[in-house]
Short mmCIF file of C-alpha atoms in Angstrom, two decimals:
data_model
loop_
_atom_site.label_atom_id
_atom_site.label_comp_id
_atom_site.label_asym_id
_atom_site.label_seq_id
_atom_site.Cartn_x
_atom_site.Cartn_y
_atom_site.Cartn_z
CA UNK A 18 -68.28 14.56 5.82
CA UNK A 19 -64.85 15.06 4.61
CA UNK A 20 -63.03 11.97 3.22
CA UNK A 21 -59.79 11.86 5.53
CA UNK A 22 -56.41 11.41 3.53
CA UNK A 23 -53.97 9.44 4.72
CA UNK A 24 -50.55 10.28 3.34
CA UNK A 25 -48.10 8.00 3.09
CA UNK A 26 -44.80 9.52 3.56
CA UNK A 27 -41.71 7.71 2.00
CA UNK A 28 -38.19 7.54 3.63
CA UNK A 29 -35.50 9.23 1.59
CA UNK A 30 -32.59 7.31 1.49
CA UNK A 31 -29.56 8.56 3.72
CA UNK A 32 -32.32 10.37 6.39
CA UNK A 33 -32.08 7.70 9.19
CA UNK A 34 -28.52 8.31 8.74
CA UNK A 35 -29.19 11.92 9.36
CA UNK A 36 -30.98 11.38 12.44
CA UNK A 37 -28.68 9.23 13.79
CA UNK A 38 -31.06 5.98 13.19
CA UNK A 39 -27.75 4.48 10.70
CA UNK A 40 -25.22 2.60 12.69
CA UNK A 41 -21.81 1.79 10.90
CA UNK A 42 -21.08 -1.54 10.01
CA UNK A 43 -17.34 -2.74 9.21
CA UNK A 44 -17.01 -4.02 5.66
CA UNK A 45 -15.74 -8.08 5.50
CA UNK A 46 -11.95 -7.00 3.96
CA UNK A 47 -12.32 -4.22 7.46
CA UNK A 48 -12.64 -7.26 10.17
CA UNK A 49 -10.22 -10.00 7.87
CA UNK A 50 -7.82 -6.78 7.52
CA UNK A 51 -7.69 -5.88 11.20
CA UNK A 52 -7.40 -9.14 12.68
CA UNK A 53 -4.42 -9.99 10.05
CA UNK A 54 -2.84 -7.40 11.12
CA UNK A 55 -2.83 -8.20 14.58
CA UNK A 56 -1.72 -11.65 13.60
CA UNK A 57 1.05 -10.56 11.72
CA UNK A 58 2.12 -7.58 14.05
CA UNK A 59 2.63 -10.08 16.77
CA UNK A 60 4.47 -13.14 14.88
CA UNK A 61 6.56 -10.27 13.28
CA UNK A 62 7.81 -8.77 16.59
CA UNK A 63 8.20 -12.38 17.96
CA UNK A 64 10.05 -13.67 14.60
CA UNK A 65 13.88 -12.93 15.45
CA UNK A 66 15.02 -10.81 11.78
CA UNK A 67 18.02 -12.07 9.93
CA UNK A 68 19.75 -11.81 6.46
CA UNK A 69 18.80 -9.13 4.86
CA UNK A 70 17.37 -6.86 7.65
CA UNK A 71 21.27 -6.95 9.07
CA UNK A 72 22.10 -4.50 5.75
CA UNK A 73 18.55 -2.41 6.38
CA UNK A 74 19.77 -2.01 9.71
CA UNK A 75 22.76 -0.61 9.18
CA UNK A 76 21.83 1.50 6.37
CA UNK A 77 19.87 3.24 9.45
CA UNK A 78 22.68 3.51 11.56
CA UNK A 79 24.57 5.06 8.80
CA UNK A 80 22.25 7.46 8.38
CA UNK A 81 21.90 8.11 11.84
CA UNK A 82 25.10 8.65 12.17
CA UNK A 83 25.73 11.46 9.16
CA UNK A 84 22.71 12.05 7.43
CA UNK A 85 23.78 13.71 4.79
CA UNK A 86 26.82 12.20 4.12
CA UNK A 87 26.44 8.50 5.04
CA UNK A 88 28.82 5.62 4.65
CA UNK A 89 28.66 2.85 3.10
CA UNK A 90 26.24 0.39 5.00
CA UNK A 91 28.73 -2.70 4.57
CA UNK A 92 32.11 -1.52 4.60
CA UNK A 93 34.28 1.54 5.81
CA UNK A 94 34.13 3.24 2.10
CA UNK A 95 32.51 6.31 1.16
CA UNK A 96 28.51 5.82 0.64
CA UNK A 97 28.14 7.96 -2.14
CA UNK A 98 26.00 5.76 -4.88
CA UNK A 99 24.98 2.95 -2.71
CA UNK A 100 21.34 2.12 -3.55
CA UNK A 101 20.41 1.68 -0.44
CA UNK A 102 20.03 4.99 0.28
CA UNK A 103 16.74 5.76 -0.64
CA UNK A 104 13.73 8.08 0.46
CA UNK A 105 12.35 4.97 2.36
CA UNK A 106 15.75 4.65 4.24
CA UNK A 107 16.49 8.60 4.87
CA UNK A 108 13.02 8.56 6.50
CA UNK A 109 13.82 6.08 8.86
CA UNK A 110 17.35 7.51 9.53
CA UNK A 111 15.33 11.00 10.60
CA UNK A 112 13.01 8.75 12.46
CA UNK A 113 16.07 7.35 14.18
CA UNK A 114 17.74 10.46 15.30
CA UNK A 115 14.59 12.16 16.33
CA UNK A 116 14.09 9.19 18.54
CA UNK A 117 17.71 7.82 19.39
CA UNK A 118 16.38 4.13 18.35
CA UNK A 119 18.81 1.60 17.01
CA UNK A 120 18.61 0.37 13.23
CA UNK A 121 17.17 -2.51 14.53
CA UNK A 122 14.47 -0.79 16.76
CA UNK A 123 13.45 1.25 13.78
CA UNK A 124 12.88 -1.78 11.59
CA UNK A 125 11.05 -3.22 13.90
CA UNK A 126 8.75 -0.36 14.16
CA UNK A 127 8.45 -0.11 10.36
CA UNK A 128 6.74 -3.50 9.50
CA UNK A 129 3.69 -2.92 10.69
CA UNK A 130 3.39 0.50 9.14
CA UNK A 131 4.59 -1.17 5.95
CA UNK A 132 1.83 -3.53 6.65
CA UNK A 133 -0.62 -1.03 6.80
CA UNK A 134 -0.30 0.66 3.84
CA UNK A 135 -0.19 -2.68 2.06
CA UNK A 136 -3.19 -3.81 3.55
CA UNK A 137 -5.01 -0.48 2.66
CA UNK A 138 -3.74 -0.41 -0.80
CA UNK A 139 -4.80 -3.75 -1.51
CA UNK A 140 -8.19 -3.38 -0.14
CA UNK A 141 -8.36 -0.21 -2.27
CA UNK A 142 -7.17 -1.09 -5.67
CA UNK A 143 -9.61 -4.26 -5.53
CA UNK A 144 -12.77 -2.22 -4.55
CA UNK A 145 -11.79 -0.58 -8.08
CA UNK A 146 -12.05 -3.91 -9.51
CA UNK A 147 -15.26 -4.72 -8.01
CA UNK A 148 -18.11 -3.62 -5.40
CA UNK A 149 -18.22 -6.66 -4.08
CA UNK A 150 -18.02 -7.11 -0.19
CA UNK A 151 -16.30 -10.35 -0.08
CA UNK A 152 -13.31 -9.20 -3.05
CA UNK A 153 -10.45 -8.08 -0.73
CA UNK A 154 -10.57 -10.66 1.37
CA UNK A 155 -9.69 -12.91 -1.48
CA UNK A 156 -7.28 -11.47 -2.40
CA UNK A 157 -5.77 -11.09 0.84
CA UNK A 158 -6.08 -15.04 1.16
CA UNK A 159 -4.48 -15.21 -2.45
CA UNK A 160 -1.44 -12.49 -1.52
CA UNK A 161 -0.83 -14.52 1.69
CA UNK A 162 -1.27 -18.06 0.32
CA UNK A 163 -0.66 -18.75 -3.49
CA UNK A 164 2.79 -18.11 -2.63
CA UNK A 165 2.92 -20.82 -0.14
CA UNK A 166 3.56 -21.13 3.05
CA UNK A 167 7.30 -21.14 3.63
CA UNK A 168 10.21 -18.81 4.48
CA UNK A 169 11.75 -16.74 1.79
CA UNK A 170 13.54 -13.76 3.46
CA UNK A 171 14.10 -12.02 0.03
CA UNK A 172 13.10 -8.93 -0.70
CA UNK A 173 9.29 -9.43 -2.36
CA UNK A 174 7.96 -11.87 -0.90
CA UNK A 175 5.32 -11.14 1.13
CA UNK A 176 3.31 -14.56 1.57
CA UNK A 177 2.14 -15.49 5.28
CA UNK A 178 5.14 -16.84 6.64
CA UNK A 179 7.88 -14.37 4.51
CA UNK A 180 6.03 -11.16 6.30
CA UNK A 181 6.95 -12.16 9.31
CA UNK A 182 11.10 -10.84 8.27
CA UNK A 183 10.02 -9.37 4.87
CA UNK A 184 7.71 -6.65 6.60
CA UNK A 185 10.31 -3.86 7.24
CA UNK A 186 12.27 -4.03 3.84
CA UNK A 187 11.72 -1.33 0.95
CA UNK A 188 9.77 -3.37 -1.17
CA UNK A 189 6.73 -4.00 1.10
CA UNK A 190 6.39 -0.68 1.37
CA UNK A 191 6.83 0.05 -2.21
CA UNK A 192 4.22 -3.20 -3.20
CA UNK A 193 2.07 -1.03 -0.77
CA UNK A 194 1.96 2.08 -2.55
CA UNK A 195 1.60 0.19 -5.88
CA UNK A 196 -1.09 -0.99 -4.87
CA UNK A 197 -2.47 2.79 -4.27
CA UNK A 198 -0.69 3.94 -7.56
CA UNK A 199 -2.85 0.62 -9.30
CA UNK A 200 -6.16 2.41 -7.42
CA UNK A 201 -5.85 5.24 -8.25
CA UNK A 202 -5.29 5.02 -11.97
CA UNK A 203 -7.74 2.45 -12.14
CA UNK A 204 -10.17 5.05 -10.98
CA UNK A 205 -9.02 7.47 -13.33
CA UNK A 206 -9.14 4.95 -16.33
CA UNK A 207 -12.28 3.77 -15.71
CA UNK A 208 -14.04 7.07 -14.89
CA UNK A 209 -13.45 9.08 -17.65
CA UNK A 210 -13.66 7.51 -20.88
CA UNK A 211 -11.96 8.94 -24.03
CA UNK A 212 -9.46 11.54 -23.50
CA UNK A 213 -11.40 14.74 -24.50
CA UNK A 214 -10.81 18.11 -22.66
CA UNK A 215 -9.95 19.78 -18.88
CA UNK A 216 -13.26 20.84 -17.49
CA UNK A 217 -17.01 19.33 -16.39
CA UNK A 218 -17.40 16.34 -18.71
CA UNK A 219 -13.45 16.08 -19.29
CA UNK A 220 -10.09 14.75 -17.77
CA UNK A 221 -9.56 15.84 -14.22
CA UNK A 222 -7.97 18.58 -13.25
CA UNK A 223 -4.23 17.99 -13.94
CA UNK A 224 -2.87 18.13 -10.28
CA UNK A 225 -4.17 14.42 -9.78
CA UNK A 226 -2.61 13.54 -12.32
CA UNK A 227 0.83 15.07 -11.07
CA UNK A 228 0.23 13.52 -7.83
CA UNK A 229 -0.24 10.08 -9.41
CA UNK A 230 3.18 10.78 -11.42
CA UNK A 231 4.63 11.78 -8.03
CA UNK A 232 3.27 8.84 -6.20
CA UNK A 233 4.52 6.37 -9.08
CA UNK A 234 8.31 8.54 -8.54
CA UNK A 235 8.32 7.35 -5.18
CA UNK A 236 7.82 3.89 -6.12
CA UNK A 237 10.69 4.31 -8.49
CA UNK A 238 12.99 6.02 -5.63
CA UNK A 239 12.24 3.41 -2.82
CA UNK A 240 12.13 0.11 -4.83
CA UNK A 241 12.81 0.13 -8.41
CA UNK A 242 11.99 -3.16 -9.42
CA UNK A 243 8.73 -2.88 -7.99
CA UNK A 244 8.83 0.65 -9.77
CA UNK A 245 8.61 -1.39 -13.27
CA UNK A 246 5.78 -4.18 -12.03
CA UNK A 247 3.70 -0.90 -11.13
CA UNK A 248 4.37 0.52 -14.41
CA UNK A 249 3.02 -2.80 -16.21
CA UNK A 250 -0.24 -2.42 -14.13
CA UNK A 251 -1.02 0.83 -14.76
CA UNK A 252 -0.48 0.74 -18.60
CA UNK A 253 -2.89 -3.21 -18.65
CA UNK A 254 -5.08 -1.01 -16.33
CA UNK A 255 -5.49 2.35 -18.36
CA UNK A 256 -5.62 0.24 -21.87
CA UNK A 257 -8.30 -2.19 -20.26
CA UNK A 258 -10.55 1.09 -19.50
CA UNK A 259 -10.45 3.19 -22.04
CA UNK A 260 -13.23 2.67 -24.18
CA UNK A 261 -12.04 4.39 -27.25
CA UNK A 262 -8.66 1.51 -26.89
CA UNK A 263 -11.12 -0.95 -26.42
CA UNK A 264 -13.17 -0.34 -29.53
CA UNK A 265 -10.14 -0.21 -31.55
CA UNK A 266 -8.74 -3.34 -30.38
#
């Protein structure tokens, strides 16, 4: 009699997935992320703005009203110059006359897509810091509280209670894509080593790297004293990773 075999067949990794067996399974910083958002969506609609969103808001109504020649957002003079005319702020005056929204409407639309892309850039640039789960929701807690807990309706602050006026201003969107900008070179630092050669085994191609310069532009454009924070990080970033810096320091 034959000797029966018994095989005994291993699972590849990533085949239940292919079968459909895998079911998806938010991340920690995805379920902290989404219900801060929510949080901070509602108290920010509910939070009457002041100060400085009176000047954002008229910068949009100037720009509704001529956008390419706008006056000045705080007097009857020529606008010519004013920094406050910015990417950021011709994007919401297209926004308003494709729409017919107020300034006020449109700021009130743009914090929680500010929000967003700070959230998402946040969560990014610390998964390049580290694979761990729990990371990003850290440093949420840290962004939100180390500032403390009370009002400051300058430009910058984002801790838990400024967001709730801060959220529509340049600067939390420009903190936001710093945050990508801080990601993305990170993973570019870390990833390939010493500087050697275009190609398999090299530097990546060079459009990423134009697209990072354009990215880091934009900062510069919207918000440039966040432009010069970003431009800290990503030198302490690339110096930190490159091994052949490393060695010599």
């Amino acid at each position: 009699m034959s000797a029966s075999v018994l095989v005994r067949r291993r699972t590849v990794d990533g085949a239940t997935a292919l079968r459909g067996g895998g079911s998806w399974r938010p991340s920690p910083y995805q379920c902290a992320g989404f219900l801060f958002f929510l949080m901070m969506v509602l108290a920010f609609w509910r939070v009457p703005l002041c100060c400085d969103a009176g000047q954002h808001a008229a910068v949009v109504e100037r720009l509704k009203a001529d956008l390419l020649r706008p006056r000045h957002p705080m007097a009857d003079l020529p606008g010519a110059g004013s920094p406050y005319y910015s990417p950021y702020a011709v994007a919401q005056g297209v926004f308003a006359r494709l729409t017919g929204l107020g300034g006020w409407e449109v700021l009130r639309l743009t914090g929680p897509l500010n929000l967003l892309v700070l959230l998402t850039g946040l969560g990014r640039f610390v998964r390049v810091l580290t694979p761990r789960p729990w990371a990003p929701v850290l440093a949420l807690a840290a962004t939100a509280l180390l500032w403390g807990v009370e009002r400051a309706w300058w430009s910058g602050y984002l801790n838990l209670m400024s967001m709730t006026g801060n959220l529509p201003y340049p600067s939390a969107f420009a903190i936001g894509l710093a945050f990508w900008a801080w990601a993305l070179t990170g993973a570019r630092a870390r990833d390939t080593g010493g500087v050697r050669y275009l190609g398999p085994g090299g530097l990546r191609p060079l459009s990423g790297y134009a697209g990072l310069g354009l990215l880091y532009g934009l900062i510069l454009l919207v918000h440039p004293i966040t432009a010069v924070a970003a431009a800290l990080g990503a030198l302490a970033l690339v110096a930190g990773w490159q091994r052949r810096w490393s060695a010599a320091l």
